[in-house]
């Protein structure tokens, strides 16, 4: 069964809010969370703990998703993590720390959500969240604007579960996964044609064992560019379970949507 990489109960709340024409509200904080509305869900499977400051652009969102700091006021995440486009002051973004419980964490409230036009649950899985005030002192994550970096080895990171059906992690985990071609990912042995080749990119091991998981939705998949700097090539979208054999992670292909993302961000002042 295909699953979004967001806690199922949270996903239902988002979809219900969208159906009612309202922006999604964050789930209530739970024991072991950061106390800012982050819900327990599931983290990078097969990962190791990231060092403080290693990925300064990583964002944790209070509805149980991840994101990347696109600009000082804009977070890039997945469309299935949010409700409709419009004013939304209910989301809290946590930034600047590996440990969600750290007293050094930076938090910002949202004031607007932009969801990809035409999003209906199949492809186009990207969205922007505008923050109520700028974040300073943290590096942003540039997006890929061509397919030049849409292969090779990618880095994934998140606070989702470390095993399928597990709970949110307190500390940011990271891992590396290899590119899987569209033809291979859509083969009968894997997703049998379910992947939208133009919109999505696959990454993972045929043997399984390393993957993003529920709770990592909206977080970035990234790699180094020709200058050795990080560039975002994917957005955590969906997969069949977590780290299963012949079931790589499926990510929004950022390069395909780069023009639309940049235009939308500019319209939001970012």
Coordinates of N, CA, C and O in Angstrom, one line a residue, residues 194-267:
X194 N 3.5 3.3 -11.1 CA 2.8 4.2 -10.3 C 3.5 5.6 -10.2 O 2.9 6.6 -9.8
X195 N 4.8 5.6 -10.5 CA 5.6 6.8 -10.3 C 5.4 7.7 -11.6 O 5.4 7.2 -12.7
X196 N 5.1 9.0 -11.3 CA 5.0 9.9 -12.4 C 6.4 10.4 -12.8 O 7.0 11.2 -12.1
X197 N 6.9 9.9 -14.0 CA 8.3 10.1 -14.3 C 8.6 11.6 -14.5 O 9.7 12.0 -14.1
X198 N 7.7 12.4 -15.0 CA 8.1 13.8 -15.1 C 8.1 14.6 -13.8 O 8.9 15.5 -13.6
X199 N 7.3 14.2 -12.9 CA 7.1 14.9 -11.6 C 8.0 14.4 -10.4 O 8.2 15.1 -9.5
X200 N 8.4 13.1 -10.5 CA 8.9 12.4 -9.4 C 10.3 11.7 -9.7 O 10.6 11.4 -10.8
X201 N 11.0 11.6 -8.6 CA 12.4 11.0 -8.7 C 12.5 9.9 -7.6 O 12.1 10.2 -6.5
X202 N 13.1 8.8 -7.9 CA 13.2 7.7 -6.9 C 14.6 7.6 -6.4 O 15.6 7.9 -7.1
X203 N 14.8 7.2 -5.1 CA 16.1 7.0 -4.6 C 16.0 6.0 -3.5 O 15.1 6.0 -2.7
X204 N 17.0 5.1 -3.4 CA 17.0 4.1 -2.4 C 17.7 2.8 -2.9 O 18.2 2.8 -4.0
X205 N 17.8 1.8 -2.0 CA 18.4 0.6 -2.3 C 17.4 -0.5 -2.6 O 16.4 -0.7 -1.9
X206 N 17.7 -1.4 -3.6 CA 16.8 -2.5 -3.9 C 16.7 -3.4 -2.7 O 15.6 -4.0 -2.5
X207 N 17.7 -3.5 -2.0 CA 17.7 -4.4 -0.8 C 17.0 -3.8 0.4 O 16.7 -4.4 1.4
X208 N 16.7 -2.5 0.3 CA 16.0 -1.8 1.4 C 17.0 -1.4 2.5 O 18.2 -1.4 2.3
X209 N 16.5 -1.1 3.6 CA 17.3 -0.8 4.8 C 17.6 0.6 5.1 O 17.9 1.0 6.2
X210 N 17.5 1.5 4.1 CA 17.8 2.9 4.3 C 16.7 3.7 3.5 O 16.5 3.5 2.3
X211 N 16.1 4.7 4.2 CA 15.0 5.3 3.5 C 14.5 6.5 4.4 O 14.8 6.5 5.6
X212 N 13.7 7.4 3.8 CA 12.9 8.3 4.6 C 11.6 7.5 5.0 O 11.4 6.4 4.5
X213 N 10.8 8.0 6.0 CA 9.7 7.3 6.5 C 8.6 8.3 6.9 O 8.8 9.5 6.8
X214 N 7.5 7.8 7.4 CA 6.5 8.7 7.9 C 7.0 9.7 8.9 O 7.7 9.4 9.8
X215 N 6.6 11.0 8.7 CA 7.1 12.0 9.5 C 8.2 12.8 8.8 O 8.6 13.9 9.3
X216 N 8.8 12.3 7.7 CA 9.8 13.0 6.9 C 9.2 13.7 5.8 O 9.9 14.4 5.1
X217 N 7.9 13.6 5.5 CA 7.3 14.3 4.4 C 7.7 15.7 4.3 O 7.7 16.4 5.3
X218 N 7.9 16.2 3.1 CA 8.2 17.6 2.9 C 9.7 18.0 3.1 O 10.1 19.1 2.7
X219 N 10.4 17.1 3.7 CA 11.9 17.4 3.9 C 12.6 17.3 2.6 O 12.2 16.7 1.6
X220 N 13.8 17.8 2.6 CA 14.6 17.8 1.3 C 15.4 16.6 1.1 O 15.9 15.9 2.0
X221 N 15.6 16.2 -0.2 CA 16.7 15.3 -0.6 C 17.6 16.2 -1.4 O 17.2 16.9 -2.3
X222 N 18.9 16.1 -1.1 CA 19.9 17.0 -1.6 C 21.2 16.4 -1.9 O 21.5 15.2 -1.5
X223 N 22.1 17.1 -2.7 CA 23.4 16.6 -3.0 C 24.3 17.8 -3.2 O 23.8 18.9 -3.2
X224 N 25.6 17.5 -3.4 CA 26.5 18.7 -3.7 C 26.4 19.0 -5.2 O 26.3 18.1 -6.1
X225 N 26.6 20.3 -5.5 CA 26.7 20.7 -6.9 C 28.2 20.7 -7.4 O 29.0 20.2 -6.7
X226 N 28.4 21.3 -8.5 CA 29.8 21.3 -9.1 C 30.8 22.1 -8.3 O 32.0 21.9 -8.3
X227 N 30.2 23.0 -7.4 CA 31.1 23.8 -6.6 C 31.2 23.2 -5.1 O 31.8 23.8 -4.3
X228 N 30.5 22.1 -4.9 CA 30.6 21.4 -3.6 C 29.6 22.0 -2.6 O 29.6 21.7 -1.4
X229 N 28.6 22.8 -3.1 CA 27.6 23.3 -2.3 C 26.3 22.5 -2.3 O 26.1 21.8 -3.4
X230 N 25.5 22.5 -1.3 CA 24.3 21.7 -1.3 C 23.3 22.3 -2.3 O 23.1 23.5 -2.4
X231 N 22.5 21.4 -2.9 CA 21.4 21.8 -3.8 C 20.3 20.8 -3.6 O 20.5 19.6 -3.5
X232 N 19.1 21.3 -3.5 CA 17.9 20.4 -3.3 C 17.4 19.8 -4.6 O 17.1 20.6 -5.5
X233 N 17.3 18.5 -4.7 CA 16.8 17.8 -5.9 C 15.5 17.2 -5.7 O 14.8 16.8 -6.6
X234 N 15.1 17.0 -4.4 CA 13.8 16.3 -4.2 C 13.1 16.8 -2.9 O 13.7 17.4 -2.1
X235 N 11.8 16.4 -2.8 CA 11.0 16.7 -1.6 C 10.4 15.4 -1.2 O 9.8 14.7 -2.1
X236 N 10.6 15.0 0.0 CA 10.0 13.7 0.5 C 8.5 13.6 0.2 O 7.8 14.5 0.7
X237 N 8.1 12.6 -0.5 CA 6.7 12.6 -0.9 C 6.0 11.3 -0.4 O 5.2 11.3 0.5
X238 N 6.4 10.1 -1.0 CA 5.6 8.9 -0.6 C 6.5 7.7 -0.8 O 7.6 7.7 -1.3
X239 N 5.9 6.6 -0.4 CA 6.6 5.3 -0.6 C 5.7 4.2 -0.1 O 4.7 4.4 0.6
X240 N 6.1 2.9 -0.4 CA 5.3 1.8 0.1 C 6.1 1.3 1.4 O 7.1 0.7 1.3
X241 N 5.5 1.7 2.5 CA 6.2 1.4 3.8 C 7.4 2.2 3.9 O 7.5 3.3 3.3
X242 N 8.4 1.7 4.6 CA 9.7 2.4 4.8 C 10.8 1.4 4.7 O 10.9 0.4 5.4
X243 N 11.8 1.7 3.8 CA 13.0 0.9 3.7 C 12.7 -0.6 3.3 O 13.5 -1.4 3.7
X244 N 11.6 -0.8 2.7 CA 11.3 -2.2 2.2 C 12.1 -2.6 1.0 O 12.5 -1.7 0.2
X245 N 12.3 -3.8 0.8 CA 13.0 -4.3 -0.4 C 12.2 -3.9 -1.7 O 11.0 -4.0 -1.7
X246 N 12.9 -3.4 -2.7 CA 12.4 -3.0 -3.9 C 11.3 -1.9 -3.8 O 10.4 -1.8 -4.7
X247 N 11.4 -1.1 -2.8 CA 10.4 0.0 -2.6 C 11.2 1.2 -2.2 O 11.2 1.7 -1.0
X248 N 11.9 1.8 -3.1 CA 12.7 3.1 -2.8 C 11.7 4.2 -2.5 O 10.5 4.2 -2.8
X249 N 12.3 5.2 -1.9 CA 11.5 6.4 -1.6 C 11.2 7.2 -2.9 O 12.0 7.1 -3.9
X250 N 10.0 7.8 -3.0 CA 9.6 8.6 -4.1 C 9.5 10.1 -3.7 O 8.9 10.4 -2.7
X251 N 10.2 10.9 -4.5 CA 10.4 12.3 -4.1 C 9.9 13.2 -5.2 O 10.0 12.9 -6.4
X252 N 9.3 14.4 -4.9 CA 9.0 15.4 -5.9 C 10.3 15.8 -6.6 O 11.3 16.1 -5.9
X253 N 10.3 15.8 -7.9 CA 11.5 16.2 -8.7 C 11.5 17.7 -8.8 O 10.9 18.3 -9.6
X254 N 12.4 18.3 -7.9 CA 12.4 19.8 -7.8 C 12.7 20.5 -9.1 O 12.2 21.5 -9.4
X255 N 13.7 19.9 -9.9 CA 14.1 20.6 -11.1 C 12.9 20.8 -12.0 O 12.8 21.8 -12.8
X256 N 12.0 19.9 -12.1 CA 10.8 20.0 -13.0 C 9.9 21.1 -12.6 O 9.3 21.8 -13.4
X257 N 9.9 21.4 -11.3 CA 9.0 22.5 -10.8 C 9.7 23.8 -10.4 O 9.1 24.7 -9.9
X258 N 11.0 23.8 -10.7 CA 11.8 24.9 -10.2 C 11.3 26.3 -10.7 O 11.3 27.3 -9.9
X259 N 10.9 26.4 -11.9 CA 10.4 27.7 -12.4 C 9.1 28.1 -11.6 O 9.0 29.3 -11.2
X260 N 8.2 27.2 -11.4 CA 7.0 27.5 -10.7 C 7.3 27.8 -9.2 O 6.6 28.7 -8.6
X261 N 8.2 27.1 -8.6 CA 8.6 27.3 -7.2 C 9.2 28.7 -7.1 O 8.8 29.5 -6.2
X262 N 10.1 29.1 -7.9 CA 10.7 30.4 -7.9 C 9.7 31.5 -8.1 O 9.7 32.5 -7.4
X263 N 8.8 31.3 -9.0 CA 7.8 32.3 -9.3 C 6.8 32.5 -8.1 O 6.5 33.6 -7.7
X264 N 6.4 31.4 -7.5 CA 5.5 31.4 -6.4 C 6.2 32.1 -5.2 O 5.6 32.9 -4.4
X265 N 7.5 31.7 -5.0 CA 8.3 32.3 -3.8 C 8.4 33.8 -4.0 O 8.3 34.6 -3.1
X266 N 8.7 34.3 -5.2 CA 8.8 35.7 -5.5 C 7.5 36.4 -5.2 O 7.5 37.5 -4.7
X267 N 6.4 35.8 -5.5 CA 5.0 36.4 -5.3 C 4.8 36.5 -3.8 O 4.0 37.4 -3.4

